[in-house]
JSON list of C-alpha atoms and ligand atoms in Angstrom, two decimals:
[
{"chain": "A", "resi": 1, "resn": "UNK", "atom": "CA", "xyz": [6.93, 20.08, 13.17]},
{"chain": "A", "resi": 2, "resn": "UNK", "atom": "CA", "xyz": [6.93, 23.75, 11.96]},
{"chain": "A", "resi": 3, "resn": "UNK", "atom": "CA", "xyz": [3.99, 23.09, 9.81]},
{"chain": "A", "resi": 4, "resn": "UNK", "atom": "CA", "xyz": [0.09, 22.33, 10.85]},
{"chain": "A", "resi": 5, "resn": "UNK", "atom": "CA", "xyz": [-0.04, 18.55, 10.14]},
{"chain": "A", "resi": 6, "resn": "UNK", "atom": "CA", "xyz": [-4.13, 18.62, 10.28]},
{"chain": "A", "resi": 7, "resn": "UNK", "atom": "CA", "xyz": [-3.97, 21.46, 7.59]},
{"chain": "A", "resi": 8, "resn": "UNK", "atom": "CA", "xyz": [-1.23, 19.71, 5.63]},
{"chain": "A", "resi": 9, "resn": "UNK", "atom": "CA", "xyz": [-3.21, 17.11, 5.00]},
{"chain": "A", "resi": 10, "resn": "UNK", "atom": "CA", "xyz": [-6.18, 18.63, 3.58]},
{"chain": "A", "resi": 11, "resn": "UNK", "atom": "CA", "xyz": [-3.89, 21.20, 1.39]},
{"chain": "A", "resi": 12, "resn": "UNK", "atom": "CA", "xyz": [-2.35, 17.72, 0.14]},
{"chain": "A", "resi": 13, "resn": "UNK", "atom": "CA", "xyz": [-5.92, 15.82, -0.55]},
{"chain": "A", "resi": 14, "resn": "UNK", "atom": "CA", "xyz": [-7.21, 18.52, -2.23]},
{"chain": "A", "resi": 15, "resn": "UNK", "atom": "CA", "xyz": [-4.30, 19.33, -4.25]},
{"chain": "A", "resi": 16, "resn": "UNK", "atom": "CA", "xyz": [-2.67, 16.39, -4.99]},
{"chain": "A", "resi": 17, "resn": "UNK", "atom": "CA", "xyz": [-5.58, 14.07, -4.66]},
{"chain": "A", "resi": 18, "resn": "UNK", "atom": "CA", "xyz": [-8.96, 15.30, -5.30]},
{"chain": "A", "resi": 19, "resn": "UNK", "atom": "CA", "xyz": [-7.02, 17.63, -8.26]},
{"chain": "A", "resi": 20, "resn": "UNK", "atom": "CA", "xyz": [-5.89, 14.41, -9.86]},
{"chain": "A", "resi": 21, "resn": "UNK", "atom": "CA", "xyz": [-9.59, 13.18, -10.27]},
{"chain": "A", "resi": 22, "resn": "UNK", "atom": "CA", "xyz": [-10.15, 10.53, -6.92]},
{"chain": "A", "resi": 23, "resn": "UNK", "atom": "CA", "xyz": [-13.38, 10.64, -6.20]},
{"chain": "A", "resi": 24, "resn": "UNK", "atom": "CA", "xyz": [-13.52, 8.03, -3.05]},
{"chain": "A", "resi": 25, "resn": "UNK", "atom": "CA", "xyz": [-14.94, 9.25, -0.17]},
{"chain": "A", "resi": 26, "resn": "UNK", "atom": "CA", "xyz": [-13.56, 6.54, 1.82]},
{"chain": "A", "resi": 27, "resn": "UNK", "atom": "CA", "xyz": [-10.31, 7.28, 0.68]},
{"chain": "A", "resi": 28, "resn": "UNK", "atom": "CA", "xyz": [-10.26, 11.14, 0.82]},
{"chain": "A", "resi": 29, "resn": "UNK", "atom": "CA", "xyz": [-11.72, 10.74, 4.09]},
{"chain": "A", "resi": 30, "resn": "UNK", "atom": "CA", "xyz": [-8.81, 8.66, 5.30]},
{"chain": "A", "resi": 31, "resn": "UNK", "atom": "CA", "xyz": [-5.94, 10.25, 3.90]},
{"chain": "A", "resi": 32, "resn": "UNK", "atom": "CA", "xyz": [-7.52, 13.56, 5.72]},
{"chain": "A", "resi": 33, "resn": "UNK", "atom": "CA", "xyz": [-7.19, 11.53, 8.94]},
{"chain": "A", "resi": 34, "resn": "UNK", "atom": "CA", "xyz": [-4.07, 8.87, 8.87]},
{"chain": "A", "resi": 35, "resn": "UNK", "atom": "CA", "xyz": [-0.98, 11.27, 10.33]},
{"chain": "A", "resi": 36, "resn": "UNK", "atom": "CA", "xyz": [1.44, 10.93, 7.53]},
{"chain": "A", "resi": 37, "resn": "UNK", "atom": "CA", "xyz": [4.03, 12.53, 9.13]},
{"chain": "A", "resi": 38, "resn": "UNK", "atom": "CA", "xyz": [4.49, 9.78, 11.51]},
{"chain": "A", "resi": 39, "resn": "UNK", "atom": "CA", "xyz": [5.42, 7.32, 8.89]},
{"chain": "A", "resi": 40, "resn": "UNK", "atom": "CA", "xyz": [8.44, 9.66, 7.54]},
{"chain": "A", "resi": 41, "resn": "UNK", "atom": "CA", "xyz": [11.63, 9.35, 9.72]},
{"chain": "A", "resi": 42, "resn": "UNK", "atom": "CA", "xyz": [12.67, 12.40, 12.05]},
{"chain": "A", "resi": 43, "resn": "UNK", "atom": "CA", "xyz": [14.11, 14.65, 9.57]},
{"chain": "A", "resi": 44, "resn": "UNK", "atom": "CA", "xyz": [11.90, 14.40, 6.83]},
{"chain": "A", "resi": 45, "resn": "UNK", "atom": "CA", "xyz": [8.34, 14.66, 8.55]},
{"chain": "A", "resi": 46, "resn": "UNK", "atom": "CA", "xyz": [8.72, 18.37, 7.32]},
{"chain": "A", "resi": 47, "resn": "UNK", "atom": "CA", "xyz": [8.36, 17.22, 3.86]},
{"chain": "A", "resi": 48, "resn": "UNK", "atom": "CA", "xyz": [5.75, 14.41, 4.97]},
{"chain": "A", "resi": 49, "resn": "UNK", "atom": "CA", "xyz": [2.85, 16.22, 2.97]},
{"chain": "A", "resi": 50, "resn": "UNK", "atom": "CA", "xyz": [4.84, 16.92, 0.07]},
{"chain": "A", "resi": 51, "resn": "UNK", "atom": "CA", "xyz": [3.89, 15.21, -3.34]},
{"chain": "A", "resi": 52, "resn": "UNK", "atom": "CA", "xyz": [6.55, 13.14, -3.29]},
{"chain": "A", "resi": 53, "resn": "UNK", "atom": "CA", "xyz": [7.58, 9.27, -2.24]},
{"chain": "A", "resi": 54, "resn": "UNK", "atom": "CA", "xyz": [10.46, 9.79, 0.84]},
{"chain": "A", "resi": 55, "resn": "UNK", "atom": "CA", "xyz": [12.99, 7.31, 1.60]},
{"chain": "A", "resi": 56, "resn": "UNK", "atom": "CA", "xyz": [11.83, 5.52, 4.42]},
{"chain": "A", "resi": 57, "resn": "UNK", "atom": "CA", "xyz": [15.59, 3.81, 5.80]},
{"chain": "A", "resi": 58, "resn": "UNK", "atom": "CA", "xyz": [17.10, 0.43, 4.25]},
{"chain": "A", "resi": 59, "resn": "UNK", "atom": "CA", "xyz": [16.88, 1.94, 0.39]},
{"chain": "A", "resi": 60, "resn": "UNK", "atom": "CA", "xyz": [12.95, 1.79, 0.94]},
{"chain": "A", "resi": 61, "resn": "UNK", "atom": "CA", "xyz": [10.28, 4.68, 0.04]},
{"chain": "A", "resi": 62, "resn": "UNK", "atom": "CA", "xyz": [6.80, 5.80, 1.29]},
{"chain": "A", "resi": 63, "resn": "UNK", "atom": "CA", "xyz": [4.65, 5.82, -1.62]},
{"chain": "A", "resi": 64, "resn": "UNK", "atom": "CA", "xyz": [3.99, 9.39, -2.86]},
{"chain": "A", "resi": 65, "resn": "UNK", "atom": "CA", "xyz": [0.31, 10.28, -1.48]},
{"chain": "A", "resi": 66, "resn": "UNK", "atom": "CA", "xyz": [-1.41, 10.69, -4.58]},
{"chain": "A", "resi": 67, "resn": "UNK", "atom": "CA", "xyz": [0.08, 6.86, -5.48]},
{"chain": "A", "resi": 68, "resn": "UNK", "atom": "CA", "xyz": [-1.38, 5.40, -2.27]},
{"chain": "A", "resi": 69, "resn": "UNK", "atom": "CA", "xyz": [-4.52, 7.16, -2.98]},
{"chain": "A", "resi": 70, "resn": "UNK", "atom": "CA", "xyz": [-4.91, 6.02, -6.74]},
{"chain": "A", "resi": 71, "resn": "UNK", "atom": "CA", "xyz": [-4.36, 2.59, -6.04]},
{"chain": "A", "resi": 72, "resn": "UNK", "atom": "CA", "xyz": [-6.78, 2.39, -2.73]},
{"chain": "A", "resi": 73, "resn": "UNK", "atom": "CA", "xyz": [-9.74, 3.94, -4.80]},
{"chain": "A", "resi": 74, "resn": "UNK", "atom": "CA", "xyz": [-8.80, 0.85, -7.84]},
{"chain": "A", "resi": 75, "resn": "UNK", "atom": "CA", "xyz": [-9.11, -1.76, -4.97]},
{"chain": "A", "resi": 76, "resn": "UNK", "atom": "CA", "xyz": [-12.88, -0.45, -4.07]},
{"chain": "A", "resi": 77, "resn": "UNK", "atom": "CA", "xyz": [-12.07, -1.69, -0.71]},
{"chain": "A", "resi": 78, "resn": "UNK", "atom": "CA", "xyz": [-15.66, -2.13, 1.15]},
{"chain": "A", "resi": 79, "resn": "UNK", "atom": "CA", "xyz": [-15.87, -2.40, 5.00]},
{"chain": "A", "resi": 80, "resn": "UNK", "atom": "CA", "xyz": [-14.70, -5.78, 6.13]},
{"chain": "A", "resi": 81, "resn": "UNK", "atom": "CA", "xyz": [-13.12, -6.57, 3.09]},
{"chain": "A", "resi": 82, "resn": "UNK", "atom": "CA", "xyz": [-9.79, -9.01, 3.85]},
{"chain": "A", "resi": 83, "resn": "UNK", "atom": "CA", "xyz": [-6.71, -6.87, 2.19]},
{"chain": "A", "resi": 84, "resn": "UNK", "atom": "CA", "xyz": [-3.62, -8.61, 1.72]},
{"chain": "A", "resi": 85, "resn": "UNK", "atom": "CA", "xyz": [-0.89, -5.60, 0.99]},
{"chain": "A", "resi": 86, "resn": "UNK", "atom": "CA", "xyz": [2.76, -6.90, -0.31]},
{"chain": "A", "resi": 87, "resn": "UNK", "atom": "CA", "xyz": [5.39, -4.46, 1.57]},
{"chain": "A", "resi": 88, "resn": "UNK", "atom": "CA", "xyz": [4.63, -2.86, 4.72]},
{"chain": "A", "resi": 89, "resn": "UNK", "atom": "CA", "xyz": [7.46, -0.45, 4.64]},
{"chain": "A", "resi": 90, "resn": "UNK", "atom": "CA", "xyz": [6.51, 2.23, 6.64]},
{"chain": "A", "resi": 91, "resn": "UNK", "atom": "CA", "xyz": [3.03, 0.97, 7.60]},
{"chain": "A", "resi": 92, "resn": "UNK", "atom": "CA", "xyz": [1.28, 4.19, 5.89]},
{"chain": "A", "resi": 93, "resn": "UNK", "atom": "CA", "xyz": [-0.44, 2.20, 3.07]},
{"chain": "A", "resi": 94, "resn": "UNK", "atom": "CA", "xyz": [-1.66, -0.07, 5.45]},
{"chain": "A", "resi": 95, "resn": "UNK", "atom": "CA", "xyz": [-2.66, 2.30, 7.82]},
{"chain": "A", "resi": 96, "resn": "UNK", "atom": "CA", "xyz": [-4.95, 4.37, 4.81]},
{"chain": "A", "resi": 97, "resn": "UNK", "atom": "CA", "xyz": [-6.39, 1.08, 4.15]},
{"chain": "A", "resi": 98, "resn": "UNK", "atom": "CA", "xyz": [-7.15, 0.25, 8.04]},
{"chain": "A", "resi": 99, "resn": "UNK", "atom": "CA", "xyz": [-8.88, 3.40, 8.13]},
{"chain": "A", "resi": 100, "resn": "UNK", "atom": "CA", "xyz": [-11.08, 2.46, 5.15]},
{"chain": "A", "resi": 101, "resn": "UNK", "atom": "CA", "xyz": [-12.48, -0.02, 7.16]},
{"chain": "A", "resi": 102, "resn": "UNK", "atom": "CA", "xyz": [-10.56, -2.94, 5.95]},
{"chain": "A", "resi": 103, "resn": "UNK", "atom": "CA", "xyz": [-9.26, -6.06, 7.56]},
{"chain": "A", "resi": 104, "resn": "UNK", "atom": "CA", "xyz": [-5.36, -5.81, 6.72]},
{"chain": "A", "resi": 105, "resn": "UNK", "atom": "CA", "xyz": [-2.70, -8.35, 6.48]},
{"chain": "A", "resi": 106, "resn": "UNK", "atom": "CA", "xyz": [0.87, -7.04, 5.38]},
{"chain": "A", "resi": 107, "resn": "UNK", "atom": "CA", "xyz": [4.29, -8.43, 4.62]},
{"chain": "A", "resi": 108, "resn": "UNK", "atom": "CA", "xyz": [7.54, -6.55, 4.43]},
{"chain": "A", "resi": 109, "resn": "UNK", "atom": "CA", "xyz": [10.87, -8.82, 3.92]},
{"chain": "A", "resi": 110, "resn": "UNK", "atom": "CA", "xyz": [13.05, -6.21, 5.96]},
{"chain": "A", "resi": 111, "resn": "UNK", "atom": "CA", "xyz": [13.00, -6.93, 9.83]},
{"chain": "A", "resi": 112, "resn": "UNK", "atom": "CA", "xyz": [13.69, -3.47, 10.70]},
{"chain": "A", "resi": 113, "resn": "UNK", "atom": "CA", "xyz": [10.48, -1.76, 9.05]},
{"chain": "A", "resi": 114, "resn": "UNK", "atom": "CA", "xyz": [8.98, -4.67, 10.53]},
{"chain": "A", "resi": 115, "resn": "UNK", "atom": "CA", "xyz": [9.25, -3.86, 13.75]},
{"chain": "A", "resi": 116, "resn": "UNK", "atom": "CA", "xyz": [8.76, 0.21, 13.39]},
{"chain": "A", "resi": 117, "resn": "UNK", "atom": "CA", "xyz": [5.82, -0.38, 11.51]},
{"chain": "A", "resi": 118, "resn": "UNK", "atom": "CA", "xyz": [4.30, -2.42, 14.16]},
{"chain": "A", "resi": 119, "resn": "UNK", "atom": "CA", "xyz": [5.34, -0.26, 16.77]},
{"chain": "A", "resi": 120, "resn": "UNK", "atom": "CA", "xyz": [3.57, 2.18, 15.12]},
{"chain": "A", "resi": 121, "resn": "UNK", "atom": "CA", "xyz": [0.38, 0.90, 14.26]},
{"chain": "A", "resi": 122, "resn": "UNK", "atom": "CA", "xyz": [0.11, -0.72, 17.82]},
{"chain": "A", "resi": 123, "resn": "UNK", "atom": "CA", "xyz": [0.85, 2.62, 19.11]},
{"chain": "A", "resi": 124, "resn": "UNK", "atom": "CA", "xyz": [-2.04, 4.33, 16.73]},
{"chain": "A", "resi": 125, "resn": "UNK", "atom": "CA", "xyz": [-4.40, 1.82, 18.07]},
{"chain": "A", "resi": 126, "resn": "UNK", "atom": "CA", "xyz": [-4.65, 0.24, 14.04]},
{"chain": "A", "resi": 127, "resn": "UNK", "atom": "CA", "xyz": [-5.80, -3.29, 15.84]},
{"chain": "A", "resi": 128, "resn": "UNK", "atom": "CA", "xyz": [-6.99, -4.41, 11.78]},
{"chain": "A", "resi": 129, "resn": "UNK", "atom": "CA", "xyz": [-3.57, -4.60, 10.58]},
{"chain": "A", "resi": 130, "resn": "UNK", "atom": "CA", "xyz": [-2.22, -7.88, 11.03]},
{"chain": "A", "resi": 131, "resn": "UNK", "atom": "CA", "xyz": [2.00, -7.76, 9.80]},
{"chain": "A", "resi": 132, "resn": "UNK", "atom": "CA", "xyz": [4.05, -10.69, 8.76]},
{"chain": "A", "resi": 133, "resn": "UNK", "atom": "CA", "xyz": [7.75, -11.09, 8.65]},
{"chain": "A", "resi": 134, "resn": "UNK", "atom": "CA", "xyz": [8.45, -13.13, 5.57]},
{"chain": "A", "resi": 135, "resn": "UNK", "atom": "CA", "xyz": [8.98, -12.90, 1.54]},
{"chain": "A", "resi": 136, "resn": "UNK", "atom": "CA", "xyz": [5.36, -11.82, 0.18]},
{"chain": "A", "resi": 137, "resn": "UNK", "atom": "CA", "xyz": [5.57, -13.03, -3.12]},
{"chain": "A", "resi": 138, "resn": "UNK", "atom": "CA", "xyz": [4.45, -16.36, -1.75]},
{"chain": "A", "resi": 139, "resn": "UNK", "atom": "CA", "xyz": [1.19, -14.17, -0.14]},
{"chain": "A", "resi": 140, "resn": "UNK", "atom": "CA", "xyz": [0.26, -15.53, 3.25]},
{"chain": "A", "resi": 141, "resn": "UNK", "atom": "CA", "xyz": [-1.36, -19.31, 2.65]},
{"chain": "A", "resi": 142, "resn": "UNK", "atom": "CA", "xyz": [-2.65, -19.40, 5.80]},
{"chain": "A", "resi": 143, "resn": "UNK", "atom": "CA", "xyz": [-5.30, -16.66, 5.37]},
{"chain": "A", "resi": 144, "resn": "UNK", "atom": "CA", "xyz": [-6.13, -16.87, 1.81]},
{"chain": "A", "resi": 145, "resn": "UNK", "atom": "CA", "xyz": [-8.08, -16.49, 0.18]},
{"chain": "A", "resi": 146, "resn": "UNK", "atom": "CA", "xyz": [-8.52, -11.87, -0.17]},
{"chain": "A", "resi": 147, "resn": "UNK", "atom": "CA", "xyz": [-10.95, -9.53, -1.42]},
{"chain": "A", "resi": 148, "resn": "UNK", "atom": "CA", "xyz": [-8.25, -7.11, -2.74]},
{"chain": "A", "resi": 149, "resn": "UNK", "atom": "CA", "xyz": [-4.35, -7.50, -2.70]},
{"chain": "A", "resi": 150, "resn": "UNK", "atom": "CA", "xyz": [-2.13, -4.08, -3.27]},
{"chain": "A", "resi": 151, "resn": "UNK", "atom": "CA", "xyz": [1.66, -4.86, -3.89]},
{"chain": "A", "resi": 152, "resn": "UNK", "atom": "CA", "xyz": [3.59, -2.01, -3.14]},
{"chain": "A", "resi": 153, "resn": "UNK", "atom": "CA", "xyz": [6.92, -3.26, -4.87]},
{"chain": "A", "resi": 154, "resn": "UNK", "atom": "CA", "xyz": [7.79, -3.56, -8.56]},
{"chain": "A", "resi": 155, "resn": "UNK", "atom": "CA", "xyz": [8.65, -6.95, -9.79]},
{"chain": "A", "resi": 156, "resn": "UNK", "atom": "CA", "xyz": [9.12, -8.67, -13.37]},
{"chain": "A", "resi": 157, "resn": "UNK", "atom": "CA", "xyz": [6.03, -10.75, -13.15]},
{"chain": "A", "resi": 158, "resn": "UNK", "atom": "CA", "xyz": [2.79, -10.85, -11.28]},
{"chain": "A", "resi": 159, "resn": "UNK", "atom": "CA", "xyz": [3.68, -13.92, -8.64]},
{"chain": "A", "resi": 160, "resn": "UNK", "atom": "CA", "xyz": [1.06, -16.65, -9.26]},
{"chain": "A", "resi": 161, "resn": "UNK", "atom": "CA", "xyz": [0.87, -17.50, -5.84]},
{"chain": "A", "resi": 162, "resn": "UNK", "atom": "CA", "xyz": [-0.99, -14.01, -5.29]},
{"chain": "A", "resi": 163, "resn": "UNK", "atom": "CA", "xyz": [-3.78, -14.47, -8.19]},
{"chain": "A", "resi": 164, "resn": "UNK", "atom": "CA", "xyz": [-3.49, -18.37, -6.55]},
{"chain": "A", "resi": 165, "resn": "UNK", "atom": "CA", "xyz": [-4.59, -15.75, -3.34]},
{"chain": "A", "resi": 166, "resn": "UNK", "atom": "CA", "xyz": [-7.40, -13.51, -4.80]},
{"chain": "A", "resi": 167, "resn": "UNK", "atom": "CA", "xyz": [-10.47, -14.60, -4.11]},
{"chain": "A", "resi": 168, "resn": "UNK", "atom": "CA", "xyz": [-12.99, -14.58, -6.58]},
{"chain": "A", "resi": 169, "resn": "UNK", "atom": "CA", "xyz": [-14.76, -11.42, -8.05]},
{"chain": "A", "resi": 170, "resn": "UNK", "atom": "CA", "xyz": [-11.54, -9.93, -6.30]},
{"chain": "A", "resi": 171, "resn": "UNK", "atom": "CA", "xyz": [-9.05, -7.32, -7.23]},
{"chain": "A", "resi": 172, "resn": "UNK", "atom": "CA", "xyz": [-5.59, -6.54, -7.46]},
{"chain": "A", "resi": 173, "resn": "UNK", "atom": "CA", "xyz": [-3.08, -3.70, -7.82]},
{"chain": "A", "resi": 174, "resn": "UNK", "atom": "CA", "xyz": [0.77, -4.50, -8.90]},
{"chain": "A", "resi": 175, "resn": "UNK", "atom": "CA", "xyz": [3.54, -2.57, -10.50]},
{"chain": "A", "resi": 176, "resn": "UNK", "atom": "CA", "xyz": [5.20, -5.07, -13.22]},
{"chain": "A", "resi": 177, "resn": "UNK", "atom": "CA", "xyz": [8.06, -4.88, -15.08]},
{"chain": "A", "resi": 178, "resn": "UNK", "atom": "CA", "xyz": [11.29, -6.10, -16.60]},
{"chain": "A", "resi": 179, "resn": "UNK", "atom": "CA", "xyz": [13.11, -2.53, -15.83]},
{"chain": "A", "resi": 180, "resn": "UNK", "atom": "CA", "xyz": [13.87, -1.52, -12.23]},
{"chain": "A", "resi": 181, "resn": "UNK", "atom": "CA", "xyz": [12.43, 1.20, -10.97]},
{"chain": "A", "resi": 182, "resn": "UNK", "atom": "CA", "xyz": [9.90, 1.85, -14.10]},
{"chain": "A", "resi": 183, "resn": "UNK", "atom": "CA", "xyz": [6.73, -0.54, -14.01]},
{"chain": "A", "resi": 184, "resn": "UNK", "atom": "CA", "xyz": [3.07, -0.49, -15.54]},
{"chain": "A", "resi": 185, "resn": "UNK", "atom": "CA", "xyz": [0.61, -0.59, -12.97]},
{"chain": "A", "resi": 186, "resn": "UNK", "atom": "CA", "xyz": [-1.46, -3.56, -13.63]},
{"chain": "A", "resi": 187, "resn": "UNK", "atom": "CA", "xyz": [-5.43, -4.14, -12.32]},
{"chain": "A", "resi": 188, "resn": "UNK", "atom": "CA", "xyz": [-6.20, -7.62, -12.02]},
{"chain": "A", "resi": 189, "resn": "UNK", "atom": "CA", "xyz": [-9.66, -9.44, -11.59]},
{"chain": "A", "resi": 190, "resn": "UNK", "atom": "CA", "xyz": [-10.70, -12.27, -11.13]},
{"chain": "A", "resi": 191, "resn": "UNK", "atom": "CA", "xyz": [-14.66, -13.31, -12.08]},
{"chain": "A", "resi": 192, "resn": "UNK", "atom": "CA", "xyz": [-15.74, -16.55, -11.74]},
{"chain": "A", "resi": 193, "resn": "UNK", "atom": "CA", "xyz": [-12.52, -18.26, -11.96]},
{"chain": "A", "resi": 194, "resn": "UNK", "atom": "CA", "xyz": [-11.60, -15.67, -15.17]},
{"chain": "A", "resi": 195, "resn": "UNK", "atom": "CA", "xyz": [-8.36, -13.16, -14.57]},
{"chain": "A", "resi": 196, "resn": "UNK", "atom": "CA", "xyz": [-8.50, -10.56, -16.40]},
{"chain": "A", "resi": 197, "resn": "UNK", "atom": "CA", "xyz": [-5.30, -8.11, -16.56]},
{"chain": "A", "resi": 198, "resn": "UNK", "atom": "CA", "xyz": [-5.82, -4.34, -17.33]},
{"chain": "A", "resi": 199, "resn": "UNK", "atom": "CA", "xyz": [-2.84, -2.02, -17.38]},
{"chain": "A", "resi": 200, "resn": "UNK", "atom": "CA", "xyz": [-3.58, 1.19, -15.47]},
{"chain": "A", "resi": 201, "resn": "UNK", "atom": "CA", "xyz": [-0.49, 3.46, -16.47]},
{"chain": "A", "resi": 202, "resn": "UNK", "atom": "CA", "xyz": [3.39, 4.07, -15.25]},
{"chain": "A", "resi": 203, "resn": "UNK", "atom": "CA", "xyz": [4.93, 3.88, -12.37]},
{"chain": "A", "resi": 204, "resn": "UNK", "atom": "CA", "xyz": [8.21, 3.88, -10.28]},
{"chain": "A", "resi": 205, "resn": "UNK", "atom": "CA", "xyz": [8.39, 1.73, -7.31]},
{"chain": "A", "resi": 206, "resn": "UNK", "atom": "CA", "xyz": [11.37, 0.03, -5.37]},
{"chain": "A", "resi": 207, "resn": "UNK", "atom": "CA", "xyz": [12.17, -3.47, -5.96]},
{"chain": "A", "resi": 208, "resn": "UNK", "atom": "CA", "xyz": [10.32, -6.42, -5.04]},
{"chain": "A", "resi": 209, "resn": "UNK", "atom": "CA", "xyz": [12.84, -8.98, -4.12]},
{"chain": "A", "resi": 210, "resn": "UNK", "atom": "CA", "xyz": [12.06, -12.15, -3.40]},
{"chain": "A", "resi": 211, "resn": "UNK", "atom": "CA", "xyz": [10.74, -15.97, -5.01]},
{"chain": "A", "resi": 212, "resn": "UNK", "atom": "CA", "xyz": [8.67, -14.72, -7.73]},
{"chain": "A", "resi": 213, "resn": "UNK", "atom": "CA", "xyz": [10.33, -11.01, -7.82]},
{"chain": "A", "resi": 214, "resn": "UNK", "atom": "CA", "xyz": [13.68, -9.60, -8.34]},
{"chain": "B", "resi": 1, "resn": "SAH", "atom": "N1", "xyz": [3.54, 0.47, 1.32]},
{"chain": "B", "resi": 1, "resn": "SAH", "atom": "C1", "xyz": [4.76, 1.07, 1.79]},
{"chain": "B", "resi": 1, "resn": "SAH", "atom": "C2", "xyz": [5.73, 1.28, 0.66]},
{"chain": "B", "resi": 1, "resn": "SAH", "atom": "C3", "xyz": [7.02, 0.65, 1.00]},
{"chain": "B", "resi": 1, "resn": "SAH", "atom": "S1", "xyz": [8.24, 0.48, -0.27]},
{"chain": "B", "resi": 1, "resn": "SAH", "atom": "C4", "xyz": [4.50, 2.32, 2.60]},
{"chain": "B", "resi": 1, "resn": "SAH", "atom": "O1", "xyz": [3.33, 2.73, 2.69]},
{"chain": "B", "resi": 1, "resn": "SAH", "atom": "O2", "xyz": [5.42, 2.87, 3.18]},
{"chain": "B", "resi": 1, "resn": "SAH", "atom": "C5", "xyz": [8.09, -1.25, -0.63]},
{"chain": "B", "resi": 1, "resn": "SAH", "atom": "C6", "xyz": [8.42, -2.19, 0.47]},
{"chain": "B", "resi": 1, "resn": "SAH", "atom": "O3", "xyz": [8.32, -3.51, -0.07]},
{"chain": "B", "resi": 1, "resn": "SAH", "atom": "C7", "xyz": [9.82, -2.09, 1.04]},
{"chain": "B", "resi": 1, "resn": "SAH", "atom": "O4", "xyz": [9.75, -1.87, 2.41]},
{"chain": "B", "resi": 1, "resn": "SAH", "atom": "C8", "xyz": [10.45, -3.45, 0.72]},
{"chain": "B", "resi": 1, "resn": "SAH", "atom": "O5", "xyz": [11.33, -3.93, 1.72]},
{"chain": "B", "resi": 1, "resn": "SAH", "atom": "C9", "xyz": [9.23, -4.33, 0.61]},
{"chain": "B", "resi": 1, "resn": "SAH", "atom": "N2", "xyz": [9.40, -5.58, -0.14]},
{"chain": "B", "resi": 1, "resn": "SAH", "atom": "C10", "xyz": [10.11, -5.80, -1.27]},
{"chain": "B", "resi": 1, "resn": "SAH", "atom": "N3", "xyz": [10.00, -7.09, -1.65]},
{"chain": "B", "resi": 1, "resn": "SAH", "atom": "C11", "xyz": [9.20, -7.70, -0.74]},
{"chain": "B", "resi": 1, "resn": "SAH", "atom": "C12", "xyz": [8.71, -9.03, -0.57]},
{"chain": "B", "resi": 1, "resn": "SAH", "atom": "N4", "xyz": [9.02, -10.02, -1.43]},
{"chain": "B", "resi": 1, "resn": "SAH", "atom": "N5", "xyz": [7.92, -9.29, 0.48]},
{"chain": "B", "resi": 1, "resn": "SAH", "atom": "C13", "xyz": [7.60, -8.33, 1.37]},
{"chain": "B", "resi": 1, "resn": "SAH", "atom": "N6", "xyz": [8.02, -7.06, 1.27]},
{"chain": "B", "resi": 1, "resn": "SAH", "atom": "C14", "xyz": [8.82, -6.74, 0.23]}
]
């Protein structure tokens, strides 16, 4: 890399991040740390810090940073908090979260992100970040319920089996809509047994196909 990547990434909190109005320490603090520019295929880690999503291989993207930033501080992820995430892709989401102290569990429907994605966590030591092979729409049963679920996908409806998922006094980041590519991004809560469904502004995400998606 021709650039500093330490340096990069504070230039790119401050700038994109901290000029956008997040306040989260937590998050700041990881998105100073988590090497971006590992998640971004050969070619492109030049343009890792820019403020920009990257295609990431198989028609997939890497959220832009302030995106993945915006929707961690919404989740007000605590330490120890159980963090479902709905497509893996590149692993950087999950990684930001992992450094935030959360216990991660994250599905991505395309074997070969899969696979680099846990290569690369395993390799950067993320041992918090559990990854599942499988269509996320259904959520993972098995380890339901979750503090906070963050669906990195756009779909036309919020799949039931994920509020099914949330535990309670829990939240929820999604990207819904009925166009591709052009979404609202939709807070959802859940207190005592009561969802509640707040929308948080547009977005652009890549599809989320599956069951209860595309
Ligand atoms: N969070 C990712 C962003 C990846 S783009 C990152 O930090 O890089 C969205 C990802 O969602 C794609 O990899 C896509 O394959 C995946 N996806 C789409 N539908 C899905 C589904 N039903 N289950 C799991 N993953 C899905």
């Amino acid at each position: 890399m021709r650039i500093d990547p330490k340096f990069s990434r504070t230039k790119m909190v401050e700038e994109q991040i901290v000029a956008r109005g997040v306040v989260d320490q937590n998050v700041l603090s990881a998105m100073r740390k988590v090497q971006r520019h590992l998640f971004v295929q050969g070619a492109l880690a030049d343009r890792a810090y820019a403020d920009s999503a990257l295609p990431i291989g198989e028609g997939q993207t890497i959220s832009q940073p302030f995106i993945v930033a915006y929707m961690s501080e919404l989740l007000q992820i605590q330490s120890g908090h159980k963090v479902l995430e709905i497509g893996t892709g590149s692993g950087y989401q999950a990684a930001v979260l992992g450094e935030m102290g959360a216990e991660v569990y994250s599905v991505e429907r395309i074997r070969k992100l899969f696979i680099a994605a846990r290569t690369l966590l395993f390799d950067l030591r993320f041992f918090n970040i559990r990854l599942k092979l499988d269509d996320g729409t259904m959520g993972w049963p098995d380890e339901a319920p979750f503090d906070r679920i963050i669906v990195t996908a756009g779909g036309p409806e919020i799949p039931q089996y994920l509020i099914d998922q949330l535990a309670d006094h829990g939240r929820m980041v999604i990207p819904v809509g009925n166009e591709k590519r052009r979404q609202q991004l939709i807070l959802v809560t859940k207190e005592d047994g009561k969802v509640t469904e707040t929308d948080m502004g547009g977005c652009a995400f890549v599809d989320l196909v599956g069951k209860q998606g595309w």
